[in-house]
CSV table of C-alpha atoms in Angstrom, one decimal:
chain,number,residue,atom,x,y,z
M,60,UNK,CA,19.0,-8.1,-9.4
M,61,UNK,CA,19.8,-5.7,-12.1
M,62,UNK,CA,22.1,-3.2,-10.0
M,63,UNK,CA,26.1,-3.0,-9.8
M,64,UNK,CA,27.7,-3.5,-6.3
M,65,UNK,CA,28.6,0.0,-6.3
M,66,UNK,CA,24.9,1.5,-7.3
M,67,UNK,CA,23.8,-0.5,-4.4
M,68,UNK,CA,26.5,0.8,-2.4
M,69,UNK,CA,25.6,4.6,-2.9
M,70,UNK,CA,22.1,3.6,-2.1
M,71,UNK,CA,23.5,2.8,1.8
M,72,UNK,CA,23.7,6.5,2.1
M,73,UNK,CA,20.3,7.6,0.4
M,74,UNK,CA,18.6,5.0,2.2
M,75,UNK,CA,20.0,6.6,5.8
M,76,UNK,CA,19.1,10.3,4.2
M,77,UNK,CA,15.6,8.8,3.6
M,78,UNK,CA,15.2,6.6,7.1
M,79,UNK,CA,16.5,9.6,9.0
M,80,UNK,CA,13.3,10.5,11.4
M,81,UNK,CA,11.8,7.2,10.5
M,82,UNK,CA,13.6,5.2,12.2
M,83,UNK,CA,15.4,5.3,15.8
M,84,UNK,CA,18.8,6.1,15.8
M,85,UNK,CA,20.0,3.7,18.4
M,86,UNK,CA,22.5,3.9,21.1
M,87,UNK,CA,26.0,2.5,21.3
M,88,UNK,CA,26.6,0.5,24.5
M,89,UNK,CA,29.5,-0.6,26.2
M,90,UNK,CA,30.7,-2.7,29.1
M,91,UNK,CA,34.2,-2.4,30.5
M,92,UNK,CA,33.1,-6.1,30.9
M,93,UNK,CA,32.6,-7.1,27.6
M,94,UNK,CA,36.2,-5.4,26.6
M,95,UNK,CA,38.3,-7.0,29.1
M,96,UNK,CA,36.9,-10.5,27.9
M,97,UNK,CA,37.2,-9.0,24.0
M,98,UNK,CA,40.7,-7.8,25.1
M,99,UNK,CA,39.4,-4.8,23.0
M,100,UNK,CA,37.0,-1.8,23.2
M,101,UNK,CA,33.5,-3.0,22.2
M,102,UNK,CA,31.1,-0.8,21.2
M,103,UNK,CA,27.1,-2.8,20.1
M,104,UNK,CA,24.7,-1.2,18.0
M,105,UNK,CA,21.5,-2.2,20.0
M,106,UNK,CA,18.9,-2.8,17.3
M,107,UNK,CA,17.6,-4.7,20.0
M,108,UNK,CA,15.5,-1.0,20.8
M,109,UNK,CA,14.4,-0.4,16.6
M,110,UNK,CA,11.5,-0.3,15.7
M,111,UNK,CA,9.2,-3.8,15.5
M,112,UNK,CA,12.4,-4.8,17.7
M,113,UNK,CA,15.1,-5.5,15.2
M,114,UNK,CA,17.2,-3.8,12.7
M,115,UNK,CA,15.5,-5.3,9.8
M,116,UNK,CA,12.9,-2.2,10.1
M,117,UNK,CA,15.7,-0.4,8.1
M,118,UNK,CA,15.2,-2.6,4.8
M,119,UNK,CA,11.5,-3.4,5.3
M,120,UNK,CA,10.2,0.6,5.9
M,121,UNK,CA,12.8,1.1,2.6
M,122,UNK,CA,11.5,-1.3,0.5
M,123,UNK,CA,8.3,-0.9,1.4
M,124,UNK,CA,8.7,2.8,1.4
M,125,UNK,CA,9.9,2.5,-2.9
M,126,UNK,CA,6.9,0.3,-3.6
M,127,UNK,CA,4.6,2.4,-1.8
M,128,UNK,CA,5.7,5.3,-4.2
M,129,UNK,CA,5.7,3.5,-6.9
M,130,UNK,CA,1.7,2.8,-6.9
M,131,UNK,CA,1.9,-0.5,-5.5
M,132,UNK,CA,-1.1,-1.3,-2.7
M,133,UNK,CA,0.2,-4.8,-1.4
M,134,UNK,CA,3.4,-6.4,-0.5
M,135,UNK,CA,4.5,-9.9,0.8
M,136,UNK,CA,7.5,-10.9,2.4
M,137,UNK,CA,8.8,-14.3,3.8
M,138,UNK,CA,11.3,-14.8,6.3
M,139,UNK,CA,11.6,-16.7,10.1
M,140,UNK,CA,10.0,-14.1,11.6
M,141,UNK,CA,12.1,-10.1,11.8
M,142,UNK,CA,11.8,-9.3,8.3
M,143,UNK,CA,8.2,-10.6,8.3
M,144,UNK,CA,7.2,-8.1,11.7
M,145,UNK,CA,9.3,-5.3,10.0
M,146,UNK,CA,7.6,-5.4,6.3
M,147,UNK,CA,4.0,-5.5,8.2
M,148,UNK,CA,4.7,-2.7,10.1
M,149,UNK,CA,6.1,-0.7,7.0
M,150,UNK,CA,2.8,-1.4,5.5
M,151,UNK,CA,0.5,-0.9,8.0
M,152,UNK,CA,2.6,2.9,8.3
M,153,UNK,CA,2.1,3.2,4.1
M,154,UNK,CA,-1.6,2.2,3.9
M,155,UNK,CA,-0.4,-0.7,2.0
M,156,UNK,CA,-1.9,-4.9,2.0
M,157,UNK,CA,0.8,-6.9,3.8
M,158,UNK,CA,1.4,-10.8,3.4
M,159,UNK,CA,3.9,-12.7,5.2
M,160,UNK,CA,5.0,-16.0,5.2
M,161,UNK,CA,6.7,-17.8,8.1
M,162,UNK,CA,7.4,-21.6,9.0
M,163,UNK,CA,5.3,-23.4,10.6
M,164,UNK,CA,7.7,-23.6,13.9
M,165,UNK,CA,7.9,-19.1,13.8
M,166,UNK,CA,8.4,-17.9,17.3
M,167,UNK,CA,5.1,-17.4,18.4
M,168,UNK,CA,6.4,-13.4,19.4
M,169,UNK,CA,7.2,-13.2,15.9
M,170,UNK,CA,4.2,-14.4,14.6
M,171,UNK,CA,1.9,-12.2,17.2
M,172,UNK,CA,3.7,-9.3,16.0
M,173,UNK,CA,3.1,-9.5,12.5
M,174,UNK,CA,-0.5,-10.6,13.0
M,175,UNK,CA,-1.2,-7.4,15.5
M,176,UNK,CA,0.8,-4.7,12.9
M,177,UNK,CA,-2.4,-6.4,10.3
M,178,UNK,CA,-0.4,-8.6,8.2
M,179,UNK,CA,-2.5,-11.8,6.8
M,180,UNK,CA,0.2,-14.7,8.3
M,181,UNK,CA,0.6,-18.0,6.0
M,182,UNK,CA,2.2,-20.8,7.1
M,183,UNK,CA,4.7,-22.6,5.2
M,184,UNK,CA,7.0,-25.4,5.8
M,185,UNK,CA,10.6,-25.4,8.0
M,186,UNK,CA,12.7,-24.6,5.2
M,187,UNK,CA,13.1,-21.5,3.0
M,188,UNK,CA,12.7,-23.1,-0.4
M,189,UNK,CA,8.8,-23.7,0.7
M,190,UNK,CA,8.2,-20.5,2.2
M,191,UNK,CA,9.6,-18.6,-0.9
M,192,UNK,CA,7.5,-21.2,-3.3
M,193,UNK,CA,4.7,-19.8,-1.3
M,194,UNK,CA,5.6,-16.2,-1.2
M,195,UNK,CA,5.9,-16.4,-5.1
M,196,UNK,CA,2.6,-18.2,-5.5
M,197,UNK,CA,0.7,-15.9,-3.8
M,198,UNK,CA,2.5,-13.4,-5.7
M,199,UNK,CA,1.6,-14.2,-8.6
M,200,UNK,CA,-2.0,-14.6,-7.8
M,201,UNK,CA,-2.5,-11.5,-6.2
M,202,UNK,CA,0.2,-9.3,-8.0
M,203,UNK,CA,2.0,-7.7,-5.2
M,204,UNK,CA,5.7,-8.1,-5.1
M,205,UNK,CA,7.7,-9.9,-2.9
M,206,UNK,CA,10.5,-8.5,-0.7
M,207,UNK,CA,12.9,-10.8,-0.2
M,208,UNK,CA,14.3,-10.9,3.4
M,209,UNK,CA,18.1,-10.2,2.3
M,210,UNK,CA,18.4,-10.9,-1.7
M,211,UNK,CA,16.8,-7.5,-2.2
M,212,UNK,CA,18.8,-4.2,-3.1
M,213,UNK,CA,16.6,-2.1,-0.9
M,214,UNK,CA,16.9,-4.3,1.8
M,215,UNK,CA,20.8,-4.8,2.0
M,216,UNK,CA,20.7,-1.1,1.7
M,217,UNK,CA,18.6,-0.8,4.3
M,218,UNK,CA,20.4,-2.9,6.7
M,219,UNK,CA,22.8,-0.9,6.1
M,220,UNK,CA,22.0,1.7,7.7
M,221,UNK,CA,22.7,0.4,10.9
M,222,UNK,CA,26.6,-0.4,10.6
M,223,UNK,CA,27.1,3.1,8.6
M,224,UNK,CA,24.9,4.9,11.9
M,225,UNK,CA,27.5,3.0,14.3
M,226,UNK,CA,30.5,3.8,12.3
M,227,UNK,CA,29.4,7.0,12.0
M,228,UNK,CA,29.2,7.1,16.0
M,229,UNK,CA,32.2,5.4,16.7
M,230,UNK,CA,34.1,8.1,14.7
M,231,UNK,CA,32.7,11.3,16.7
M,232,UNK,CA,33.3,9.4,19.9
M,233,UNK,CA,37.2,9.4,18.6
M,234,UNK,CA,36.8,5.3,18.8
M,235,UNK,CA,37.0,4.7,15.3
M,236,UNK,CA,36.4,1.2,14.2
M,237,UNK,CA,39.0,-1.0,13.3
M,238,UNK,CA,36.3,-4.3,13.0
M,239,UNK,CA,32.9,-4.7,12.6
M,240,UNK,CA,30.6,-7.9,13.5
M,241,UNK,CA,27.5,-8.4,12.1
M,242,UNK,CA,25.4,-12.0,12.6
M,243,UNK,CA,25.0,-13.5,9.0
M,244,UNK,CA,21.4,-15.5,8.1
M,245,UNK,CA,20.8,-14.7,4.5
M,246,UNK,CA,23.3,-11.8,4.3
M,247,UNK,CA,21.7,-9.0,3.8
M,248,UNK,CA,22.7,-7.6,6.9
M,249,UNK,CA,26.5,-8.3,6.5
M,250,UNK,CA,26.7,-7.3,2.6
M,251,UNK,CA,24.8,-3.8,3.8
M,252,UNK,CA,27.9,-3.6,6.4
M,253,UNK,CA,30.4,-4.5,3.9
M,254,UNK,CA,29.1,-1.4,1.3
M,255,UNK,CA,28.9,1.3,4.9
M,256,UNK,CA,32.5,-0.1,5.6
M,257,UNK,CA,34.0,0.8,1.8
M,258,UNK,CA,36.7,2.3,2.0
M,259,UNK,CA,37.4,3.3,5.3
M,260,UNK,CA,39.7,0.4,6.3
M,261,UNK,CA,37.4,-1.6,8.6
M,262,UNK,CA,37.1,-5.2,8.6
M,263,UNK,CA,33.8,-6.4,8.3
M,264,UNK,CA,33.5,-10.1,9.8
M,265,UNK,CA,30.2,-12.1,9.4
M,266,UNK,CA,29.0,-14.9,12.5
M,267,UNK,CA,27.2,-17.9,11.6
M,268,UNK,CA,26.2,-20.9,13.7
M,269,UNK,CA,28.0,-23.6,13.6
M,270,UNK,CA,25.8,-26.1,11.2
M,271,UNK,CA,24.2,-22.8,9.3
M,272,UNK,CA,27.6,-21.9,8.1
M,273,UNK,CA,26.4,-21.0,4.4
M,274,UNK,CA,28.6,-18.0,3.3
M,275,UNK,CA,31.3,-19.6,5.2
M,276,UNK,CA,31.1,-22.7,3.0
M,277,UNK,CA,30.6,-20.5,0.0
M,278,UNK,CA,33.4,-18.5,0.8
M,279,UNK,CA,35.4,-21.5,0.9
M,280,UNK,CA,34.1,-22.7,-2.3
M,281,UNK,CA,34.0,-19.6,-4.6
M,282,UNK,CA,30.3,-20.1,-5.2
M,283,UNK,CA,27.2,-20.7,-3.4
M,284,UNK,CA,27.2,-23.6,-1.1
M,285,UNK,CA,23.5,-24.3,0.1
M,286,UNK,CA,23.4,-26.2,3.5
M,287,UNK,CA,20.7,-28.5,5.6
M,288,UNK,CA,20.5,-26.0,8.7
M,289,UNK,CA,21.5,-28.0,12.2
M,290,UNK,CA,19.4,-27.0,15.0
M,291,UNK,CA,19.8,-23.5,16.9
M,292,UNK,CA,18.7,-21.4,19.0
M,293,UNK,CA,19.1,-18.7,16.9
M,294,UNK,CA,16.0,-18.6,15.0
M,295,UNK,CA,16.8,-15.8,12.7
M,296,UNK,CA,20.7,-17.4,11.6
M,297,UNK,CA,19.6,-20.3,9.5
M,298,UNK,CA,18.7,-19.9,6.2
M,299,UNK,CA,19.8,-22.7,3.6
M,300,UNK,CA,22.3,-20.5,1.6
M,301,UNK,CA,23.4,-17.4,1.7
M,302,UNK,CA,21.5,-15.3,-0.9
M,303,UNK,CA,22.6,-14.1,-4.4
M,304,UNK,CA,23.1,-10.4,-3.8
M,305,UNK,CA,24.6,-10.0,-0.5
M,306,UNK,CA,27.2,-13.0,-2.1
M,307,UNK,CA,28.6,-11.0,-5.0
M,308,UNK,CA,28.9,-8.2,-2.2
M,309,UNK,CA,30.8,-9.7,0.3
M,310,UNK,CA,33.1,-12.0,-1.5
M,311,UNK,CA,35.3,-10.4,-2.0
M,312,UNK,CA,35.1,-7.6,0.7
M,313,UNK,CA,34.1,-10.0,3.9
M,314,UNK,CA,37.3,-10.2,6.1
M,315,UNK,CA,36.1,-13.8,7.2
M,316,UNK,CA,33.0,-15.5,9.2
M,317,UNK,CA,33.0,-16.7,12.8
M,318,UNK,CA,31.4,-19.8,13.3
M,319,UNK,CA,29.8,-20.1,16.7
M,320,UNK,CA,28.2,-22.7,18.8
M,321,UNK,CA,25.1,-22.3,21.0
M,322,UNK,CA,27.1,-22.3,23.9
M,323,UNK,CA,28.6,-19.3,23.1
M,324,UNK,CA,25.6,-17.1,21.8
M,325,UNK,CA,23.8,-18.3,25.2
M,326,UNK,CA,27.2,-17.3,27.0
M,327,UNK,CA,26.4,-13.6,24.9
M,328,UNK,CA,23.2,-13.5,25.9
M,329,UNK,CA,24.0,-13.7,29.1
M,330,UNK,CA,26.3,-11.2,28.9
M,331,UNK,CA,24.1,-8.4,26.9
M,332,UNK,CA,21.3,-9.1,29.6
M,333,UNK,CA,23.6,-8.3,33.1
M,334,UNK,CA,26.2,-6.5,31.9
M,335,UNK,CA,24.7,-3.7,28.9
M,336,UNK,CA,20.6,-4.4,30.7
M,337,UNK,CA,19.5,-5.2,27.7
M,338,UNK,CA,17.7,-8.1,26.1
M,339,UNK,CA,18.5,-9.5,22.6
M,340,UNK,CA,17.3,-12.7,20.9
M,341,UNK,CA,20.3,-15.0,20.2
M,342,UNK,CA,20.6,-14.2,16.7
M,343,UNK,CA,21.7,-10.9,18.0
M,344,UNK,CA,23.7,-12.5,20.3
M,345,UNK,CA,25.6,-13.8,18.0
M,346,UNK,CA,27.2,-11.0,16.9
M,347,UNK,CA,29.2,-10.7,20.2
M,348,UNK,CA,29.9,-14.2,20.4
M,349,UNK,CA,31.4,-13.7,17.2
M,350,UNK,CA,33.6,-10.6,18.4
M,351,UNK,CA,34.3,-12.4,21.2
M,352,UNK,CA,35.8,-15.0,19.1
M,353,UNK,CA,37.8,-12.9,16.7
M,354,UNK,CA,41.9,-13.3,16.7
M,355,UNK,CA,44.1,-10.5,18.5
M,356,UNK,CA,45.2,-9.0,15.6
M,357,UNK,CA,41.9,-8.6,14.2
M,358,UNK,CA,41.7,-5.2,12.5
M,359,UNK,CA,44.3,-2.6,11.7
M,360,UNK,CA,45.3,-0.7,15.3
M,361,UNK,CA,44.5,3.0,15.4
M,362,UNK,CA,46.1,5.3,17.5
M,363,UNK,CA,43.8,7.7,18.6
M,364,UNK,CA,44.5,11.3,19.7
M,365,UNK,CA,45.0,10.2,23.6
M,366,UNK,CA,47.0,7.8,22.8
M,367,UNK,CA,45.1,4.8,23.7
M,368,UNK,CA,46.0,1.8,21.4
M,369,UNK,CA,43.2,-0.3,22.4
M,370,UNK,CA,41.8,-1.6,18.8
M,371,UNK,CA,38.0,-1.1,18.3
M,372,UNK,CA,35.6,-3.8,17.5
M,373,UNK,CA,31.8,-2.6,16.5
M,374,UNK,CA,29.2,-5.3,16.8
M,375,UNK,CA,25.1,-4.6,15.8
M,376,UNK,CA,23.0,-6.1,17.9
M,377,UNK,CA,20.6,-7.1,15.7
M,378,UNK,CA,17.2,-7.6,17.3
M,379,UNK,CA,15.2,-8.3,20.4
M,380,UNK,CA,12.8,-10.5,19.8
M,381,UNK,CA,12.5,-13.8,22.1
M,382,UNK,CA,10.3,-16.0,23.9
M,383,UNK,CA,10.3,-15.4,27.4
M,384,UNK,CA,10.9,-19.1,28.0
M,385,UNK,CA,13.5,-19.3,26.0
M,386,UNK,CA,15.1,-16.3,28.1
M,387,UNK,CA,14.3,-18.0,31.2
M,388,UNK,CA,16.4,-21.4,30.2
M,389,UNK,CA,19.2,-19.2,29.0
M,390,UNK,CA,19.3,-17.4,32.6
M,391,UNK,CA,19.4,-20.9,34.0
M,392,UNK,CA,22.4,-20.9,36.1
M,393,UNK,CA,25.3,-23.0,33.7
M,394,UNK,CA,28.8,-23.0,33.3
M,395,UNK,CA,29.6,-21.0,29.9
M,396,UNK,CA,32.4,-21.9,27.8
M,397,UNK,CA,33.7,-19.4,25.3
M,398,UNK,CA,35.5,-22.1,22.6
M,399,UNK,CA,34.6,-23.1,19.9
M,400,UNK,CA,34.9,-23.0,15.9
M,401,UNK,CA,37.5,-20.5,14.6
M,402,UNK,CA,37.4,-17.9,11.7
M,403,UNK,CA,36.8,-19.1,8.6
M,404,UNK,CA,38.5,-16.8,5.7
């Protein structure tokens, strides 16, 4: 935790430089759909299609990547399930002894994955504070370092990655954005779009559930606020607080956090599936419930060269992983309504 804000910042754009040809540089979709019910032009990142199926193959292969240079023959990671795939598969690709650690109710796709990319799979606990006791144990017995999921410099960069690749986009498509979503578990994700947004005027917005709203609390607050996560169905959004890194990076740079209910991520779901043919898990869901949910005057309106004032709201779909039971009850037919929780500053 020994790097500034801004070295971590730079590292966003050697990270991309070094991911470039490792990773897939994934489309930007868009449904004339999804914009008349955002009442703005909506462009998703679909992570959905990354590598081990979510975007957090950007910080694992980095991290991994360092550690690998740097002599190390083992790693272990602990997360609900994304970050655990993504660091097994970086490891697998590296030559390198991968651990993970995952509560003992992990998606069972999530835990398949990690066991067929060769990770050894250790069960801990619901909460986070037991899987990272566990991670740091076997740490310290075996003397391979831990990645965190999102408290890690490498990581945030690595996340990164993704918003900076759909800013990037946005721009030569003459769509620049004037928001960007991004669903908020740890952080990690949210403080990498926060350092790719620097500077360039966008406002960066983070979506929690509503019951999982850590960084919305700590915003609140001014410090850290830890929470009891309420139930969700997305998986991958409920970490107890928001970690210390991607805190001191989106403080004071986060525009504000969306809370949203289950409702409304099913109602995105839903959406992503028949509209953009895509599937997402619901913590990548979230991300367009949360855009779907932001005020009107949201972002600084653009004019672009054709004159279309239409403001432009990027959201990354973060990953793609979920039970096909799970999709079927979403699918069930239901009434969807898109209310809810407002945005937290």
């Amino acid at each position: 935790m020994t790097r500034t804000v801004g070295q971590v910042r730079a590292d966003v754009e050697e990270a991309s430089r070094w991911l470039a040809g490792r990773v897939v540089r994934t489309p930007v979709l868009r449904s004339p759909v999804i914009d008349e019910l955002a009442g703005a032009r909506v462009l998703l990142k679909a992570e959905n299609l990354q590598h081990s199926g979510s975007y957090k193959m950007r910080g694992g292969l980095r991290a991994v990547g360092r550690l690998a240079a740097a002599g190390h023959n083992g790693v272990i990671a602990q997360s609900t399930g994304n970050h655990a795939v993504a660091v097994a598969l970086a490891a697998r690709q590296h030559g390198l002894a991968a651990t993970v650690v995952l509560p003992v109710d992990a998606a069972p796709t999530k835990v398949d994955r990690a066991r067929a990319a060769g990770a050894r799979v250790v069960f801990a606990g619901t909460g986070v504070e037991e899987r990272v006791a566990v991670a740091n144990g076997l740490s310290d017995e075996s003397g391979h370092p831990v990645i965190d999921a999102y408290d890690h410099p490498d990581v945030i960069a690595g996340q990164g990655t993704a918003s900076l690749e759909l800013i990037e986009d946005a721009e030569r498509a003459g769509t620049p954005l004037d928001a960007l979503v991004v669903p908020v578990g740890g952080g990690g994700g949210v403080a990498g779009a926060c350092l790719a947004a620097a500077g360039s005027g966008i406002e960066v917005y983070g979506v929690e559930p509503v019951g999982c709203d850590s960084l919305a609390r700590s915003l609140a607050a001014g410090v850290r606020v830890p929470v009891a996560p309420a139930p969700t169905i997305a998986d991958g959004l409920r970490p107890s607080c928001v970690g210390e890194l991607p805190f001191a990076i989106v403080r004071d740079t986060l525009r504000g956090v969306v809370r949203v209910d289950d409702d409304e991520i099913a109602a995105a779901f839903r959406l992503i599936l028949t509209e953009l043919k895509v599937l997402a898990e619901p913590s990548g869901a979230a991300g367009l419930a949360g855009a779907l949910r932001l005020p009107p005057a949201a972002g600084a309106l653009r004019l672009p060269p054709e004159g279309d004032r239409q403001r432009t709201v990027g959201v990354v779909l973060t990953g793609g992983n979920v039970e096909a039971a799970l999709v079927a009850r979403l699918m069930a037919p239901r009434s969807a309504d898109l209310t809810g929780e407002g945005v937290a500053a």
